[in-house]
Structures are given as C-alpha cells and as structure tokens.
Coordinates of C-alpha atoms and ligand atoms in Angstrom, one line a residue:
M1 CA 89.8 135.4 40.8
K2 CA 89.3 133.4 37.6
I3 CA 89.7 129.6 37.7
A4 CA 89.9 127.5 34.6
V5 CA 88.2 124.2 35.2
L6 CA 89.5 121.3 33.2
A7 CA 87.6 118.2 34.2
G8 CA 89.2 115.8 31.7
D9 CA 88.2 112.1 31.4
G10 CA 87.0 109.1 33.4
I11 CA 86.0 110.1 36.9
G12 CA 87.4 113.6 36.2
P13 CA 84.0 115.3 35.6
E14 CA 82.4 113.7 38.7
I15 CA 85.1 114.6 41.1
V16 CA 85.6 118.1 39.7
A17 CA 81.8 118.7 40.0
Q18 CA 82.1 118.1 43.7
A19 CA 85.1 120.4 44.1
T20 CA 83.4 123.2 42.2
R21 CA 80.3 122.8 44.4
V22 CA 82.5 123.4 47.4
L23 CA 84.1 126.5 45.8
Q24 CA 80.6 127.8 44.9
A25 CA 79.4 127.2 48.4
L26 CA 82.3 129.5 49.5
A27 CA 81.4 131.9 46.8
S28 CA 77.9 132.3 48.3
D29 CA 79.7 133.1 51.5
G30 CA 81.8 135.9 50.0
L31 CA 84.7 134.3 48.2
K32 CA 84.9 136.1 44.8
I33 CA 85.6 133.5 42.1
E34 CA 84.6 133.0 38.5
L35 CA 84.8 129.4 37.0
E36 CA 85.1 128.6 33.4
A37 CA 85.2 125.1 32.0
A38 CA 87.1 123.8 28.9
P39 CA 87.8 120.4 27.3
F40 CA 91.1 118.7 28.2
G41 CA 92.8 115.4 27.7
G42 CA 90.7 112.8 25.9
A43 CA 87.8 115.2 26.1
G44 CA 90.0 117.8 24.3
Y45 CA 90.8 115.2 21.7
D46 CA 87.1 114.4 21.2
A47 CA 86.1 118.0 20.9
H48 CA 89.1 119.5 18.9
G49 CA 91.4 116.6 18.0
D50 CA 94.0 117.8 20.5
P51 CA 94.4 116.9 24.2
L52 CA 95.3 120.5 24.9
P53 CA 93.2 122.5 22.4
P54 CA 94.5 126.1 21.8
S55 CA 91.3 127.5 23.3
T56 CA 91.9 125.5 26.5
L57 CA 95.5 126.6 26.7
R58 CA 94.5 130.2 26.2
L59 CA 91.9 130.0 29.0
A60 CA 94.5 128.4 31.3
Q61 CA 97.0 131.1 30.5
Q62 CA 94.4 133.9 31.2
A63 CA 93.1 132.4 34.4
D64 CA 94.7 132.9 37.8
A65 CA 94.5 129.2 38.5
V66 CA 93.6 125.9 36.9
L67 CA 91.6 123.2 38.6
C68 CA 92.0 119.8 36.9
G69 CA 90.3 116.4 37.2
A70 CA 92.2 113.6 35.5
V71 CA 92.9 112.5 32.0
G72 CA 93.2 109.3 30.0
G73 CA 91.3 106.2 29.3
P74 CA 91.4 103.0 27.2
K75 CA 89.6 104.7 24.4
Y76 CA 92.6 106.9 23.8
D77 CA 95.4 104.3 24.4
A78 CA 95.9 103.5 20.7
L79 CA 96.3 107.2 19.6
P80 CA 99.6 108.4 18.3
R81 CA 101.7 109.9 21.1
P82 CA 101.0 113.7 20.4
Q83 CA 97.2 113.1 20.7
R84 CA 97.4 111.0 23.9
P85 CA 95.7 112.6 26.9
E86 CA 99.0 112.4 28.9
Q87 CA 100.6 114.8 26.4
G88 CA 97.9 117.4 27.3
I89 CA 99.0 117.3 30.9
L90 CA 102.7 117.4 30.1
R91 CA 102.2 120.2 27.7
I92 CA 100.2 122.4 30.0
R93 CA 102.8 122.0 32.7
R94 CA 105.5 123.0 30.3
E95 CA 103.5 125.9 28.6
L96 CA 102.5 127.4 32.0
G97 CA 106.0 126.9 33.4
L98 CA 104.7 124.8 36.3
F99 CA 108.0 123.6 37.6
A100 CA 107.2 123.0 41.2
N101 CA 104.9 120.2 42.0
L102 CA 103.9 119.9 45.7
R103 CA 102.4 116.6 46.7
P104 CA 101.6 116.3 50.4
A105 CA 101.1 112.8 51.9
V106 CA 99.1 113.4 55.1
L107 CA 97.4 110.7 57.0
F108 CA 94.0 111.7 58.5
P109 CA 93.8 109.9 61.9
E110 CA 90.4 108.5 60.9
L111 CA 91.9 106.6 58.0
V112 CA 94.8 105.0 59.9
G113 CA 93.1 101.6 59.3
A114 CA 92.9 102.1 55.6
S115 CA 96.7 102.2 55.1
T116 CA 98.3 98.9 54.2
L117 CA 101.1 99.7 56.8
K118 CA 100.8 99.2 60.5
P119 CA 99.2 102.1 62.4
E120 CA 102.4 102.6 64.5
V121 CA 104.4 103.2 61.3
V122 CA 102.1 105.7 59.7
S123 CA 100.0 107.4 62.3
G124 CA 100.8 111.1 62.3
L125 CA 102.4 110.9 58.9
D126 CA 102.8 114.4 57.3
I127 CA 105.3 114.4 54.3
L128 CA 105.6 116.9 51.5
I129 CA 107.1 115.8 48.2
V130 CA 108.4 118.7 46.1
R131 CA 108.8 117.2 42.6
E132 CA 110.5 119.1 39.8
L133 CA 107.9 119.0 36.9
T134 CA 109.2 120.5 33.7
G135 CA 112.6 119.0 33.2
D136 CA 114.6 115.7 33.6
I137 CA 114.2 112.6 31.4
Y138 CA 110.5 113.7 30.8
F139 CA 111.5 116.5 28.5
G140 CA 115.3 116.0 27.8
E141 CA 116.4 115.9 24.2
P142 CA 117.4 113.9 22.2
R143 CA 114.9 111.1 22.6
G144 CA 113.5 108.6 20.2
R145 CA 114.3 105.5 18.3
R146 CA 117.3 104.6 16.1
S147 CA 119.4 101.8 14.9
N148 CA 122.7 101.2 16.7
A149 CA 126.0 100.2 15.1
R150 CA 125.0 96.5 15.0
G151 CA 121.8 97.5 13.2
E152 CA 119.7 96.7 16.2
R153 CA 116.7 99.0 17.0
E154 CA 117.0 101.0 20.3
G155 CA 114.9 103.5 22.2
Y156 CA 116.6 106.3 24.2
D157 CA 115.8 109.3 26.4
T158 CA 118.0 112.0 27.9
M159 CA 118.2 112.7 31.6
L160 CA 119.2 116.3 31.9
Y161 CA 119.0 119.2 34.3
A162 CA 120.3 122.8 33.9
E163 CA 121.7 124.5 37.0
S164 CA 118.9 127.1 37.1
E165 CA 116.2 124.3 37.0
I166 CA 117.8 122.6 40.0
R167 CA 118.3 125.8 41.9
R168 CA 114.7 127.0 41.6
I169 CA 113.2 123.7 42.7
V170 CA 115.6 123.2 45.6
E171 CA 114.8 126.8 46.7
V172 CA 111.1 125.8 46.8
G173 CA 112.2 122.8 48.9
F174 CA 114.0 124.9 51.4
Q175 CA 111.3 127.5 51.5
T176 CA 108.6 125.0 52.2
A177 CA 110.8 123.1 54.8
L178 CA 111.2 126.5 56.6
K179 CA 107.5 126.7 57.1
R180 CA 107.2 123.0 58.3
G181 CA 109.6 120.7 60.2
R182 CA 112.8 122.3 58.8
K183 CA 114.1 119.0 57.4
L184 CA 114.8 118.7 53.7
C185 CA 115.8 115.4 52.1
S186 CA 117.2 115.7 48.5
V187 CA 116.7 112.5 46.6
D188 CA 119.0 111.5 43.8
K189 CA 121.0 108.6 42.3
E190 CA 124.4 110.2 42.8
N191 CA 126.2 106.9 42.9
V192 CA 125.4 106.2 39.3
L193 CA 124.1 109.3 37.4
E194 CA 126.0 112.4 36.3
T195 CA 122.8 114.4 36.4
S196 CA 122.4 113.4 40.1
R197 CA 126.0 114.3 41.0
F198 CA 125.4 117.7 39.6
W199 CA 122.0 117.9 41.4
R200 CA 123.6 117.0 44.7
E201 CA 126.3 119.6 44.3
V202 CA 123.9 122.4 43.5
A203 CA 121.5 121.4 46.3
G204 CA 124.4 121.4 48.8
D205 CA 125.4 124.8 47.6
I206 CA 122.0 126.2 48.2
G207 CA 121.9 124.6 51.6
K208 CA 124.6 127.0 52.8
K209 CA 122.0 129.7 52.6
Y210 CA 119.6 127.8 54.9
P211 CA 121.5 126.9 58.1
Q212 CA 118.2 126.6 59.9
V213 CA 117.1 123.7 57.7
E214 CA 118.7 120.2 58.1
L215 CA 119.6 119.1 54.6
T216 CA 120.2 115.4 53.9
H217 CA 120.8 113.5 50.7
M218 CA 119.5 110.1 49.9
Y219 CA 119.7 107.7 47.0
V220 CA 116.3 107.1 45.4
D221 CA 116.3 103.3 46.0
N222 CA 117.0 103.9 49.7
A223 CA 114.3 106.6 49.8
A224 CA 111.8 104.1 48.3
M225 CA 112.7 101.7 51.1
Q226 CA 112.6 104.3 53.9
L227 CA 109.2 105.5 52.8
V228 CA 107.7 102.1 53.8
R229 CA 110.1 101.4 56.6
N230 CA 110.0 104.6 58.6
P231 CA 108.1 107.2 56.6
R232 CA 107.7 109.7 59.5
H233 CA 111.5 110.2 59.3
F234 CA 110.7 112.5 56.3
D235 CA 109.5 116.1 56.4
V236 CA 110.1 117.6 53.0
I237 CA 111.5 115.6 50.1
V238 CA 112.9 117.4 47.0
T239 CA 113.6 115.5 43.9
G240 CA 113.6 115.4 40.1
N241 CA 110.7 114.7 37.8
M242 CA 111.1 111.0 37.3
F243 CA 112.0 110.0 40.9
G244 CA 109.2 112.3 42.2
D245 CA 106.7 110.7 40.0
I246 CA 107.5 107.3 41.4
L247 CA 108.0 108.2 45.1
S248 CA 104.8 110.3 45.2
D249 CA 102.7 107.3 44.1
E250 CA 104.4 105.2 46.8
A251 CA 103.9 107.9 49.5
S252 CA 100.3 108.2 48.6
M253 CA 99.5 104.6 49.5
L254 CA 100.9 105.2 53.0
T255 CA 97.8 107.4 53.6
G256 CA 95.4 104.7 52.8
S257 CA 94.1 105.8 49.5
I258 CA 95.5 107.7 46.5
G259 CA 91.9 109.1 46.5
M260 CA 92.8 111.4 49.3
L261 CA 95.8 113.2 47.9
P262 CA 95.8 116.7 46.4
S263 CA 98.6 118.4 44.5
A264 CA 99.7 121.8 43.4
S265 CA 101.9 122.6 40.4
L266 CA 103.2 126.1 40.6
D267 CA 105.1 128.6 38.4
A268 CA 107.6 131.1 39.6
R269 CA 104.8 133.6 40.6
G270 CA 102.5 131.3 42.4
K271 CA 100.1 130.7 39.6
G272 CA 99.1 127.1 39.8
L273 CA 97.4 124.0 38.4
Y274 CA 95.7 121.9 41.1
E275 CA 94.7 118.3 40.6
P276 CA 94.3 115.1 42.5
V277 CA 97.4 112.8 42.5
H278 CA 95.3 109.9 41.2
G279 CA 94.3 109.1 37.6
S280 CA 91.1 109.0 35.7
A281 CA 90.1 105.5 37.0
P282 CA 88.1 104.5 33.8
D283 CA 86.9 101.3 35.5
I284 CA 84.7 103.2 38.0
A285 CA 83.9 106.3 35.8
G286 CA 80.3 107.5 35.7
R287 CA 79.2 105.2 38.6
N288 CA 79.2 107.7 41.4
L289 CA 81.9 105.6 43.2
A290 CA 85.0 107.8 43.0
N291 CA 86.4 109.6 46.0
P292 CA 86.1 113.4 45.4
L293 CA 88.2 114.4 48.4
A294 CA 91.5 114.7 46.7
T295 CA 90.0 117.2 44.2
I296 CA 88.2 119.0 47.0
L297 CA 91.5 119.2 48.9
S298 CA 93.2 120.4 45.7
S299 CA 90.8 123.3 45.6
A300 CA 91.9 124.1 49.2
M301 CA 95.5 124.2 48.0
L302 CA 94.4 126.5 45.2
L303 CA 93.0 129.0 47.6
R304 CA 96.1 128.7 49.8
Y305 CA 98.9 128.9 47.2
T306 CA 97.5 131.0 44.4
F307 CA 95.1 133.3 46.2
N308 CA 96.9 133.4 49.6
R309 CA 93.5 132.7 51.3
D310 CA 94.7 130.4 54.0
E311 CA 91.5 130.9 56.0
W312 CA 89.3 129.6 53.2
A313 CA 91.6 126.7 52.5
Y314 CA 91.5 125.8 56.2
R315 CA 87.7 125.9 56.1
I316 CA 87.7 123.3 53.3
E317 CA 90.2 121.1 55.1
T318 CA 88.3 121.3 58.4
A319 CA 85.1 120.3 56.6
V320 CA 86.9 117.3 55.1
K321 CA 88.1 116.3 58.5
K322 CA 84.6 116.7 59.9
V323 CA 83.0 114.4 57.3
L324 CA 85.6 111.8 57.9
S325 CA 85.1 111.9 61.6
E326 CA 81.4 111.6 61.0
G327 CA 82.1 108.3 59.3
Y328 CA 81.5 109.2 55.6
R329 CA 83.6 107.0 53.4
T330 CA 83.7 106.3 49.6
A331 CA 84.4 102.7 48.6
D332 CA 88.2 103.2 48.4
I333 CA 88.5 104.1 52.1
F334 CA 85.5 102.2 53.4
E335 CA 85.9 100.0 56.5
P336 CA 83.2 98.1 58.4
G337 CA 81.5 100.3 60.9
T338 CA 81.7 103.4 58.7
R339 CA 79.1 104.9 56.2
K340 CA 79.6 104.1 52.6
V341 CA 78.6 106.9 50.3
G342 CA 79.0 107.8 46.6
T343 CA 80.8 110.7 45.0
S344 CA 77.9 113.2 45.1
E345 CA 76.9 112.2 48.7
M346 CA 80.5 112.9 49.8
G347 CA 80.2 116.3 48.1
D348 CA 76.9 116.9 49.9
A349 CA 78.5 116.0 53.2
V350 CA 81.5 118.4 52.7
V351 CA 79.2 121.3 51.6
A352 CA 77.0 120.7 54.6
A353 CA 80.1 120.6 56.9
L354 CA 81.3 123.9 55.4
Ligands
IPM1 C1 101.6 112.2 37.4 C2 101.3 111.3 36.2 C3 101.8 111.9 35.0 C4 103.3 112.0 35.2 C5 101.5 111.2 33.7 C6 100.0 111.1 33.5 C7 102.1 111.9 32.5 O1 101.8 110.0 36.5 O2 101.1 113.3 37.4 O3 102.2 111.7 38.3 O4 104.0 111.1 34.9 O5 103.8 113.1 35.6
MG2 MG1 102.5 109.7 38.4

C-alpha cells in the first residue's frame, strides 16, 4: 500500500510528521505500507514554481492513497491565482476525481467542555457531512471579470451541476446513511436557485431506491441554524461543494476544535486523499503548538476507506480516545485540570497508546 505524503505549509509538516509516526508504528506491527513525500501547496511553489508540481501529481496518481497536511500562508497571498496554494488542493481534487468529501463531526465525550455550545446540546454528537467536491460554483464555467452594459466592472461565477454529478454524490450519501443512523438530509437552496431545484428533484428520485433511509430536504440557511440549535437532529448531510464548505466549518466548531476533525475525499473506486479539515495556521507554525489529532484521525480514515482495514483504523481511533481520557490536550482543546502538551508530545502519547 503506497501512500503519497503531501505535508504542505504552515503547521502541515508538524502534524503530518505525527500521523506518519502513527502509521509507521502500525507498520512495525505488520501493516504493510510505503510512504513517499512530495512538495505541495506553497512548498510546491517554492520548489517548482507550481502548487501542484507535475512530479507531485504523478506520485499522487500512482499512490493508493494520499495523506495531506494543509496548504497556504501569508507568504503566498500576493501570488497570481494559478500559483496560489489553494489552487493546488482544488486541482488535485479535480485531477484525481475526488468528488466525495466525507467530513465527520464527532464529539469526544472528554471534550464536551471545549465546545462553545452547551453540553446538553452537543453531547453524543455524531454527524457526517458528505460534500460534493469537484463541481458547483467552485468549478463552473464561465467565470471571470467583465464590463456590463453600463460599462461597470463585474465579477461572476457559475453554479452548475450535471445530473451524473448529483447522482453519484447523493448515492454516497445514501450508502453512508445505510451504515449509520439511516437518516439523510439533503441541503440546498431550492427556494431560490435553479441548480438546487434540480438537485432536490434528482435526490428525491434516488431516494425511491432507498426506502430504508429517511430522506429530508432542508434549505441551507435553515441547516446552518439547525446545526447550532439542535445538531443531534442530523445523521448524514449531503450537499453541494459551496454549501458543504461552509456547513462543515460550522459543524466542526460544535466538537470543540477544528483541530480534531479528519476528512476523506474519495473517487469512484475508493482511492482517497485524507486531510484535516483545518488549515495551515501560519500563526502557530513551527512552534510545536498545533493539534495533530485531526491528521492522525485522517490516517485512520485512510486505512478504513482506501485499504478496508477497519481494525487498524479502530486501533488509531481507540488510541486517540485513550490519550484524551488520560488528559493530554494541545492548546486548542486545553481546559484547566488537563495536561497541556505540544504537537510532538501528543504524537508520543498516541504512539504509546497504540
Ligand atoms: C476546504 C477549504 C478549501 C475549500 C480551500 C482551501 C480551497 O476551505 O477544504 O474546506 O474551499 O474547499
Ligand atoms: Mg473550507
């Protein structure tokens, strides 16, 4: 099993280092993996003038799975758009056909106090957001700048979904709901957008194949409200690229820290890119402060979804639960009475718990 390791920028290298230690600890226990690193994002630009250098793309294409850290930083903010680190992530998603983005928001009981919401609202929270990742207004054409009839400048993008794109992501939503609480909420803006009217129609059509799953539809503004009002009402949410981007950041905060949340981006055959939901946090980069748990949990998702090794994934997740119950906390989830540790000490603790 070959894993391409794209650490990226900011805290990326620190947190990925801890996740690869965890994978290597399993390797010494019999898990057969081979890791190969390549520059990506700002680091790709620094090395080859391209946030997704051809050699990095080739490695990602050849590998069975990709483990990513995070990309971006102030150093790259002034670059023209094609060289920006974010373009690296958008292009790799597109090039590898990673249309299904799974973003779980699970609250560990030990962290109930770290959430900004009341314990009675969030305890037991276990939501999965299934976000479409290669379509929508992110990629729709035409887009750009122009002058309108009055000679005024305008910027424009195109929200667009083909039926096949909606079908395959909604199928993923139903399939994952089947393995969980059998509730699927499809989120759209059907009261305003044509794209959403079509989305809702196609989703409803697929729903006929899944009588075992309760399908509901919700407007995105209401979904944003329900996520903070009564988040446990949700089981699986399926939605488009843009709405999923926003709702997944919101959902992450329910769990106390965005530093805890892993994600998987899958193609049609289960090949995947695994990365924490959070960004590159340039403000704390290189200071051994970042929480590596989201990346470590992403490596667990990698073992589960690409390699079908549920038992190894479970070992990592159990080790993370154990270090939390032992009181280890990075700064983002620290509360008085727990043990504040740095990035590498958190990695030490997880490896020890394994
Ligand atoms: C995410 C990020 C990306 C996105 C950015 C970095 C392009 O916010 O993965 O959620 O918008 O998809
Ligand atoms: Mg985002």
